[in-house]
Coordinates of C-alpha atoms in Angstrom, one line a residue:
X1 CA 105.3 132.1 270.8
X2 CA 104.3 133.2 267.3
X3 CA 100.9 134.8 267.2
X4 CA 99.3 134.3 263.8
X5 CA 97.6 137.1 262.1
X6 CA 95.3 134.9 260.1
X7 CA 94.9 131.2 260.9
X8 CA 96.4 130.3 257.5
X9 CA 98.7 132.2 255.2
X10 CA 97.5 133.1 251.7
X11 CA 98.2 129.7 250.2
X12 CA 95.4 127.5 249.0
X13 CA 92.1 127.5 250.9
X14 CA 92.1 130.1 253.6
X15 CA 90.1 130.7 256.8
X16 CA 89.8 134.2 258.1
X17 CA 89.6 134.9 261.8
X18 CA 86.1 134.3 263.0
X19 CA 85.8 138.1 263.7
X20 CA 86.5 139.0 260.1
X21 CA 84.7 135.9 258.7
X22 CA 81.4 137.0 260.2
X23 CA 81.6 140.1 258.1
X24 CA 82.6 138.6 254.8
X25 CA 80.8 139.5 251.5
X26 CA 79.5 142.8 252.7
X27 CA 79.4 143.6 256.4
X28 CA 76.2 145.0 258.0
X29 CA 76.7 148.7 257.6
X30 CA 76.1 151.4 260.3
X31 CA 76.7 155.1 260.6
X32 CA 76.8 154.9 264.3
X33 CA 76.1 158.1 266.2
X34 CA 78.8 160.5 265.1
X35 CA 77.5 161.7 261.7
X36 CA 74.2 162.7 263.3
X37 CA 76.1 164.4 266.2
X38 CA 78.0 166.5 263.7
X39 CA 75.0 167.3 261.6
X40 CA 73.1 168.5 264.7
X41 CA 76.0 171.0 265.5
X42 CA 75.8 172.6 262.0
X43 CA 74.4 176.1 261.8
X44 CA 70.9 176.4 260.3
X45 CA 71.2 176.5 256.5
X46 CA 71.1 174.6 253.2
X47 CA 73.8 172.1 254.2
X48 CA 72.2 171.2 257.6
X49 CA 68.7 170.9 256.0
X50 CA 70.0 168.5 253.4
X51 CA 72.0 166.4 255.8
X52 CA 69.1 166.3 258.3
X53 CA 66.8 165.1 255.6
X54 CA 69.0 162.0 255.2
X55 CA 68.9 160.8 258.8
X56 CA 66.6 157.9 257.9
X57 CA 68.6 156.7 254.9
X58 CA 70.1 153.2 254.7
X59 CA 73.9 153.1 254.7
X60 CA 75.5 152.1 251.5
X61 CA 79.2 151.4 250.9
X62 CA 80.8 154.0 248.6
X63 CA 84.3 154.4 247.1
X64 CA 84.1 158.1 247.9
X65 CA 84.7 157.0 251.5
X66 CA 88.3 155.8 252.0
X67 CA 89.4 154.1 255.3
X68 CA 92.7 155.8 256.3
X69 CA 94.6 153.0 258.0
X70 CA 91.2 151.5 258.7
X71 CA 89.3 153.6 261.4
X72 CA 92.2 154.7 263.7
X73 CA 90.2 157.4 265.5
X74 CA 89.3 154.6 267.9
X75 CA 90.9 151.4 266.6
X76 CA 94.6 150.5 266.4
X77 CA 95.7 151.4 262.8
X78 CA 96.4 148.8 260.2
X79 CA 94.8 146.0 262.1
X80 CA 92.1 143.5 261.1
X81 CA 89.7 145.2 263.6
X82 CA 90.4 148.7 262.3
X83 CA 89.6 147.7 258.7
X84 CA 86.5 145.7 259.5
X85 CA 85.2 148.7 261.4
X86 CA 85.9 151.0 258.4
X87 CA 84.1 148.6 256.1
X88 CA 81.2 148.5 258.5
X89 CA 81.1 152.3 258.2
X90 CA 80.8 152.0 254.4
X91 CA 84.3 152.7 253.3
X92 CA 84.5 151.3 249.8
X93 CA 88.2 151.5 249.6
X94 CA 90.7 150.4 252.4
X95 CA 94.3 151.3 252.8
X96 CA 97.4 149.2 253.7
X97 CA 100.5 151.4 254.1
X98 CA 103.2 149.0 252.9
X99 CA 106.7 148.6 254.2
X100 CA 109.0 145.6 254.6
X101 CA 110.7 143.4 257.2
X102 CA 114.3 142.3 257.5
X103 CA 113.5 139.3 255.3
X104 CA 111.8 141.6 252.7
X105 CA 108.2 140.6 253.4
X106 CA 105.6 143.3 252.9
X107 CA 103.5 144.3 256.0
X108 CA 101.0 147.0 256.8
X109 CA 102.5 149.8 258.9
X110 CA 102.3 153.6 258.4
X111 CA 106.1 153.9 258.5
X112 CA 109.0 151.5 258.5
X113 CA 110.1 153.1 261.7
X114 CA 107.0 153.3 263.8
X115 CA 106.9 150.1 265.7
X116 CA 107.9 151.8 268.9
X117 CA 104.7 153.9 268.9
X118 CA 102.3 151.5 267.2
X119 CA 103.2 148.2 268.9
X120 CA 104.4 146.9 272.3
X121 CA 107.9 146.1 271.0
X122 CA 109.8 148.3 273.5
X123 CA 108.4 146.2 276.4
X124 CA 109.3 142.9 274.8
X125 CA 112.6 141.0 274.3
X126 CA 112.6 142.2 270.7
X127 CA 113.1 145.8 271.9
X128 CA 116.9 145.1 272.0
X129 CA 116.8 144.6 268.3
X130 CA 115.5 148.1 267.6
X131 CA 117.6 150.6 265.7
X132 CA 117.5 152.7 268.8
X133 CA 116.3 150.7 271.9
X134 CA 114.2 152.5 274.5
X135 CA 115.9 155.1 276.6
X136 CA 114.1 156.6 279.6
X137 CA 113.3 160.2 280.2
X138 CA 115.9 161.9 282.4
X139 CA 116.4 165.5 283.3
X140 CA 115.5 167.6 280.2
X141 CA 115.7 164.6 277.9
X142 CA 112.5 162.9 276.7
X143 CA 112.1 159.1 276.5
X144 CA 112.9 157.9 273.0
X145 CA 113.2 154.8 270.8
X146 CA 113.2 153.9 267.1
X147 CA 112.1 150.5 266.0
X148 CA 111.8 149.5 262.4
X149 CA 110.0 146.6 260.6
X150 CA 113.4 146.1 258.9
X151 CA 114.9 145.3 262.4
X152 CA 112.7 142.2 262.5
X153 CA 111.9 139.1 260.5
X154 CA 108.3 138.5 259.5
X155 CA 108.1 135.8 262.1
X156 CA 109.3 138.2 264.8
X157 CA 106.9 141.0 263.6
X158 CA 104.0 138.6 264.0
X159 CA 104.6 138.3 267.8
X160 CA 104.0 142.0 268.4
X161 CA 100.8 143.3 269.8
X162 CA 99.5 146.5 268.1
X163 CA 98.2 149.5 270.0
X164 CA 97.1 153.1 269.4
X165 CA 99.8 155.2 267.8
X166 CA 101.3 157.1 270.7
X167 CA 104.1 157.3 273.2
X168 CA 104.6 158.8 276.6
X169 CA 107.7 161.0 276.3
X170 CA 107.9 161.4 280.1
X171 CA 108.2 157.6 280.6
X172 CA 111.0 156.1 282.7
X173 CA 110.1 152.5 281.8
X174 CA 109.4 150.7 278.6
X175 CA 105.9 149.9 279.9
X176 CA 105.2 153.5 280.6
X177 CA 106.3 154.5 277.1
X178 CA 103.5 152.5 275.7
X179 CA 101.0 155.1 277.0
X180 CA 100.3 158.6 275.7
X181 CA 97.1 157.9 273.7
X182 CA 95.5 161.3 272.7
X183 CA 92.5 162.1 274.9
X184 CA 90.2 162.2 271.9
X185 CA 91.0 158.6 271.0
X186 CA 90.6 155.5 273.2
X187 CA 92.4 152.3 274.1
X188 CA 89.1 150.4 274.4
X189 CA 89.6 148.4 271.2
X190 CA 93.3 147.6 271.6
X191 CA 93.2 144.1 273.4
X192 CA 93.5 141.3 270.9
X193 CA 93.9 143.5 267.8
X194 CA 95.7 141.7 264.9
X195 CA 98.5 142.9 262.7
X196 CA 98.5 142.1 259.0
X197 CA 100.9 141.5 256.1
X198 CA 100.1 143.2 252.9
X199 CA 99.0 139.9 251.3
X200 CA 96.7 139.3 254.2
X201 CA 95.2 142.8 253.9
X202 CA 94.3 142.0 250.3
X203 CA 92.4 138.9 251.3
X204 CA 90.7 140.6 254.1
X205 CA 89.6 143.7 252.1
X206 CA 88.4 141.5 249.3
X207 CA 86.3 139.5 251.7
X208 CA 84.8 142.7 253.0
X209 CA 83.8 143.8 249.5
X210 CA 86.2 146.7 249.5
X211 CA 88.7 147.9 247.0
X212 CA 92.4 148.7 247.7
X213 CA 94.7 151.7 248.0
X214 CA 98.1 150.5 249.2
X215 CA 100.7 153.1 249.9
X216 CA 104.4 152.3 249.2
X217 CA 106.1 153.9 252.2
X218 CA 109.5 155.6 252.0
X219 CA 112.1 153.2 253.4
X220 CA 114.0 154.3 256.6
X221 CA 116.9 152.1 255.5
X222 CA 119.2 152.9 252.6
X223 CA 118.2 151.3 249.3
X224 CA 119.0 148.9 247.9
X225 CA 118.5 146.9 251.1
X226 CA 120.3 143.6 251.0
X227 CA 119.9 143.7 247.2
X228 CA 116.3 144.7 247.4
X229 CA 116.0 147.8 245.2
X230 CA 113.3 150.5 245.2
X231 CA 112.0 149.1 241.9
X232 CA 111.9 145.6 243.4
X233 CA 109.9 147.0 246.3
X234 CA 107.4 148.8 244.0
X235 CA 107.0 145.7 241.9
X236 CA 106.5 143.4 244.8
X237 CA 103.6 145.4 245.9
X238 CA 101.9 145.0 242.6
X239 CA 102.9 141.3 242.3
X240 CA 100.9 140.5 245.5
X241 CA 97.7 141.8 243.8
X242 CA 98.4 139.7 240.8
X243 CA 99.0 136.6 242.9
X244 CA 95.7 137.2 244.6
X245 CA 93.9 137.6 241.2
X246 CA 92.7 141.1 241.9
X247 CA 91.5 143.1 238.9
X248 CA 93.8 146.2 238.5
X249 CA 90.7 148.4 238.2
X250 CA 90.1 147.8 242.0
X251 CA 93.6 149.0 243.0
X252 CA 94.8 152.6 243.5
X253 CA 98.5 152.2 244.5
X254 CA 99.9 155.3 246.1
X255 CA 103.3 156.9 246.8
X256 CA 104.7 160.2 247.9
X257 CA 107.7 159.4 245.6
X258 CA 106.8 160.4 242.1
X259 CA 109.4 158.0 240.7
X260 CA 107.3 155.1 242.2
X261 CA 104.2 156.3 240.4
X262 CA 106.1 156.7 237.1
X263 CA 107.6 153.2 237.6
X264 CA 104.1 151.7 237.9
X265 CA 102.9 153.7 234.9
X266 CA 105.7 152.3 232.8
X267 CA 106.2 148.8 234.2
X268 CA 102.6 148.0 235.2
X269 CA 100.3 150.2 233.0
X270 CA 97.1 148.5 234.1
X271 CA 97.8 149.3 237.7
X272 CA 99.7 152.5 236.9
X273 CA 96.5 154.0 235.3
X274 CA 95.1 154.4 238.8
X275 CA 98.4 155.1 240.6
X276 CA 98.0 158.0 243.0
X277 CA 100.7 160.7 243.5
X278 CA 100.6 161.7 247.1
X279 CA 101.7 165.4 247.0
X280 CA 104.2 166.4 249.6
X281 CA 105.3 169.6 247.9
X282 CA 104.4 171.4 251.0
X283 CA 107.9 170.4 252.3
X284 CA 109.5 172.4 249.4
X285 CA 110.8 175.8 250.5
X286 CA 108.6 178.6 249.3
X287 CA 105.8 176.3 248.2
X288 CA 102.3 177.8 248.0
X289 CA 99.2 176.0 246.6
X290 CA 97.9 179.4 245.5
X291 CA 100.9 180.3 243.5
X292 CA 101.7 177.9 240.5
X293 CA 105.2 179.4 240.1
X294 CA 106.2 177.7 243.3
X295 CA 105.2 174.2 242.3
X296 CA 107.9 171.6 241.3
X297 CA 105.5 170.4 238.5
X298 CA 102.4 172.0 237.1
X299 CA 99.2 170.0 237.0
X300 CA 99.4 169.8 233.2
X301 CA 103.0 168.5 233.5
X302 CA 101.9 165.7 235.8
X303 CA 99.2 164.7 233.4
X304 CA 101.7 164.6 230.6
X305 CA 103.8 162.2 232.6
X306 CA 100.9 159.8 232.7
X307 CA 99.7 160.6 236.2
X308 CA 95.9 160.4 236.5
X309 CA 95.3 160.9 240.2
X310 CA 96.8 163.3 242.8
X311 CA 96.2 163.3 246.5
X312 CA 97.1 166.5 248.3
X313 CA 96.3 167.0 252.0
X314 CA 93.0 168.8 252.8
X315 CA 94.5 172.3 253.3
X316 CA 96.2 172.4 249.9
X317 CA 92.9 172.2 248.0
X318 CA 91.1 175.1 249.7
X319 CA 91.6 178.7 250.8
X320 CA 89.7 181.4 252.6
X321 CA 88.1 184.1 250.5
X322 CA 85.6 186.7 251.8
X323 CA 84.8 184.6 254.8
X324 CA 84.1 181.5 252.8
X325 CA 86.1 178.3 252.0
X326 CA 86.8 178.1 248.3
X327 CA 89.0 175.9 246.0
X328 CA 92.6 176.8 245.9
X329 CA 94.6 177.5 242.7
X330 CA 96.0 174.0 242.9
X331 CA 92.5 172.5 243.0
X332 CA 91.4 174.6 240.0
X333 CA 94.4 173.7 237.9
X334 CA 94.2 170.0 238.8
X335 CA 90.6 169.9 237.5
X336 CA 91.6 171.8 234.4
X337 CA 94.3 169.2 233.7
X338 CA 91.7 166.4 234.1
X339 CA 93.4 165.0 237.1
X340 CA 91.4 163.0 239.6
X341 CA 91.7 164.3 243.1
X342 CA 91.7 162.4 246.4
X343 CA 92.5 164.0 249.7
X344 CA 93.5 163.3 253.3
X345 CA 92.7 163.1 256.2
X346 CA 89.3 164.0 257.7
X347 CA 88.7 163.5 261.4
X348 CA 92.4 163.0 262.2
X349 CA 92.7 166.4 263.9
X350 CA 90.6 165.7 267.0
X351 CA 88.3 168.6 268.3
X352 CA 88.4 171.6 265.9
X353 CA 87.6 174.4 268.3
X354 CA 91.2 175.6 268.0
X355 CA 91.1 176.0 264.3
X356 CA 91.9 172.4 263.2
X357 CA 95.7 172.4 263.2
X358 CA 97.8 171.2 260.3
X359 CA 95.1 169.7 258.1
X360 CA 93.1 172.9 258.2
X361 CA 95.9 175.5 258.1
X362 CA 94.8 177.3 255.0
X363 CA 91.3 178.0 256.4
X364 CA 91.9 177.9 260.2
X365 CA 90.2 181.3 260.7
X366 CA 87.0 179.8 259.4
X367 CA 87.1 176.6 261.6
X368 CA 85.1 176.9 264.8
X369 CA 84.0 173.4 265.9
X370 CA 83.7 169.8 264.9
X371 CA 80.8 170.5 262.6
X372 CA 83.3 172.1 260.3
X373 CA 84.5 168.6 259.3
X374 CA 81.2 168.6 257.3
X375 CA 81.6 172.2 256.2
X376 CA 85.0 171.4 254.6
X377 CA 83.8 168.1 253.3
X378 CA 81.0 169.8 251.5
X379 CA 83.3 172.3 249.7
X380 CA 85.7 169.5 248.8
X381 CA 82.9 167.4 247.3
X382 CA 80.8 170.1 245.6
X383 CA 83.3 172.8 244.7
X384 CA 86.7 171.1 244.5
X385 CA 85.2 168.0 243.0
X386 CA 87.3 165.4 244.8
X387 CA 86.6 161.7 244.0
X388 CA 87.5 160.3 247.4
X389 CA 88.3 161.4 251.0
X390 CA 90.5 159.5 253.4
X391 CA 89.1 159.6 256.9
X392 CA 90.0 158.3 260.4
X393 CA 86.3 157.7 261.0
X394 CA 84.8 156.8 257.6
X395 CA 81.2 156.9 258.7
X396 CA 81.1 160.7 258.4
X397 CA 82.2 160.7 254.8
X398 CA 79.9 157.7 254.0
X399 CA 76.9 159.5 255.5
X400 CA 77.6 162.7 253.4
X401 CA 78.3 160.7 250.2
X402 CA 75.1 158.7 250.6
X403 CA 73.1 161.8 251.2
X404 CA 74.5 163.5 248.1
X405 CA 74.5 160.4 245.9
X406 CA 78.3 160.3 245.5

């Protein structure tokens, strides 16, 4: 049985699900308890004093706060519920990571090949259509699967139930493989969660009063795919905003592929003006954000290409110096080149007592606890000068931004 994402597709007059409809035209905003919890943990000092003084403020939506896949710290990513939660936390920009199905329809998924960890597909009849169907753990071998949106038609995709992004590598059954949720997350908000197409995300985000930052995900299939080229893919993403009548000034299309960004700049200059180059230079051998000689392109060269926004991960923008977190060479050079900076992803790392892991790697010796989410955020906002921060729990960024008038 096909399970609709929205009661009607984006054709003519639409009706959002009652859950989303009740939050249209600006949901009631709330910080919840987490920002205050983090503020209370800060050591005494100027930052804590300032943030404590804002505890009675009224939450306001801000484009400085960007919902990363919605609010996936606790909600299944790229679902209606996750994005409504992010909007309720004041995220002024929401993200749909865009990939495509076998019939070349655009849907919201973090990767084309993540259905085996973000949905129940391996425990359904559609599991047999996966690029690599589920195989159980046996001996020294972990359980495994690879299921792509391109393995399914849109109609088949709609029948899946989303879940928290996880898998149990020790599983001997498909049902067991659906487990594995990190202990700092929860499955409390999984039941009944709704997947979305990209077009449906546009309608939902617009109804919530938020702007848009779609990311064109790298295909897992060889391109062109059944005649569908990379340029066709990049253009279709933009075309869906045009079809919805969205002003280009409200859209920040993103890609790790610089060629996608350059395509938008050339073919769709109104949208390309705000295209965001997601920097994955860290995968380049010898790359160092503190040493410009190791960079594939200088910040000035990116600007000359027409790029106006970059989005490196948190750690690329900061370094440790004399016991303090300070801007990296990359951050300094980006501002000198007049590039807007957005960064990712706050509150994705779980508890920070162990140094923060991948997202904090350049300053891990200075990371002692969860309050350092705010410590780093303060440096990014005031010293690096970022214009937006992706977060898995946008309320924290919203609270900070409201307090500092961002």
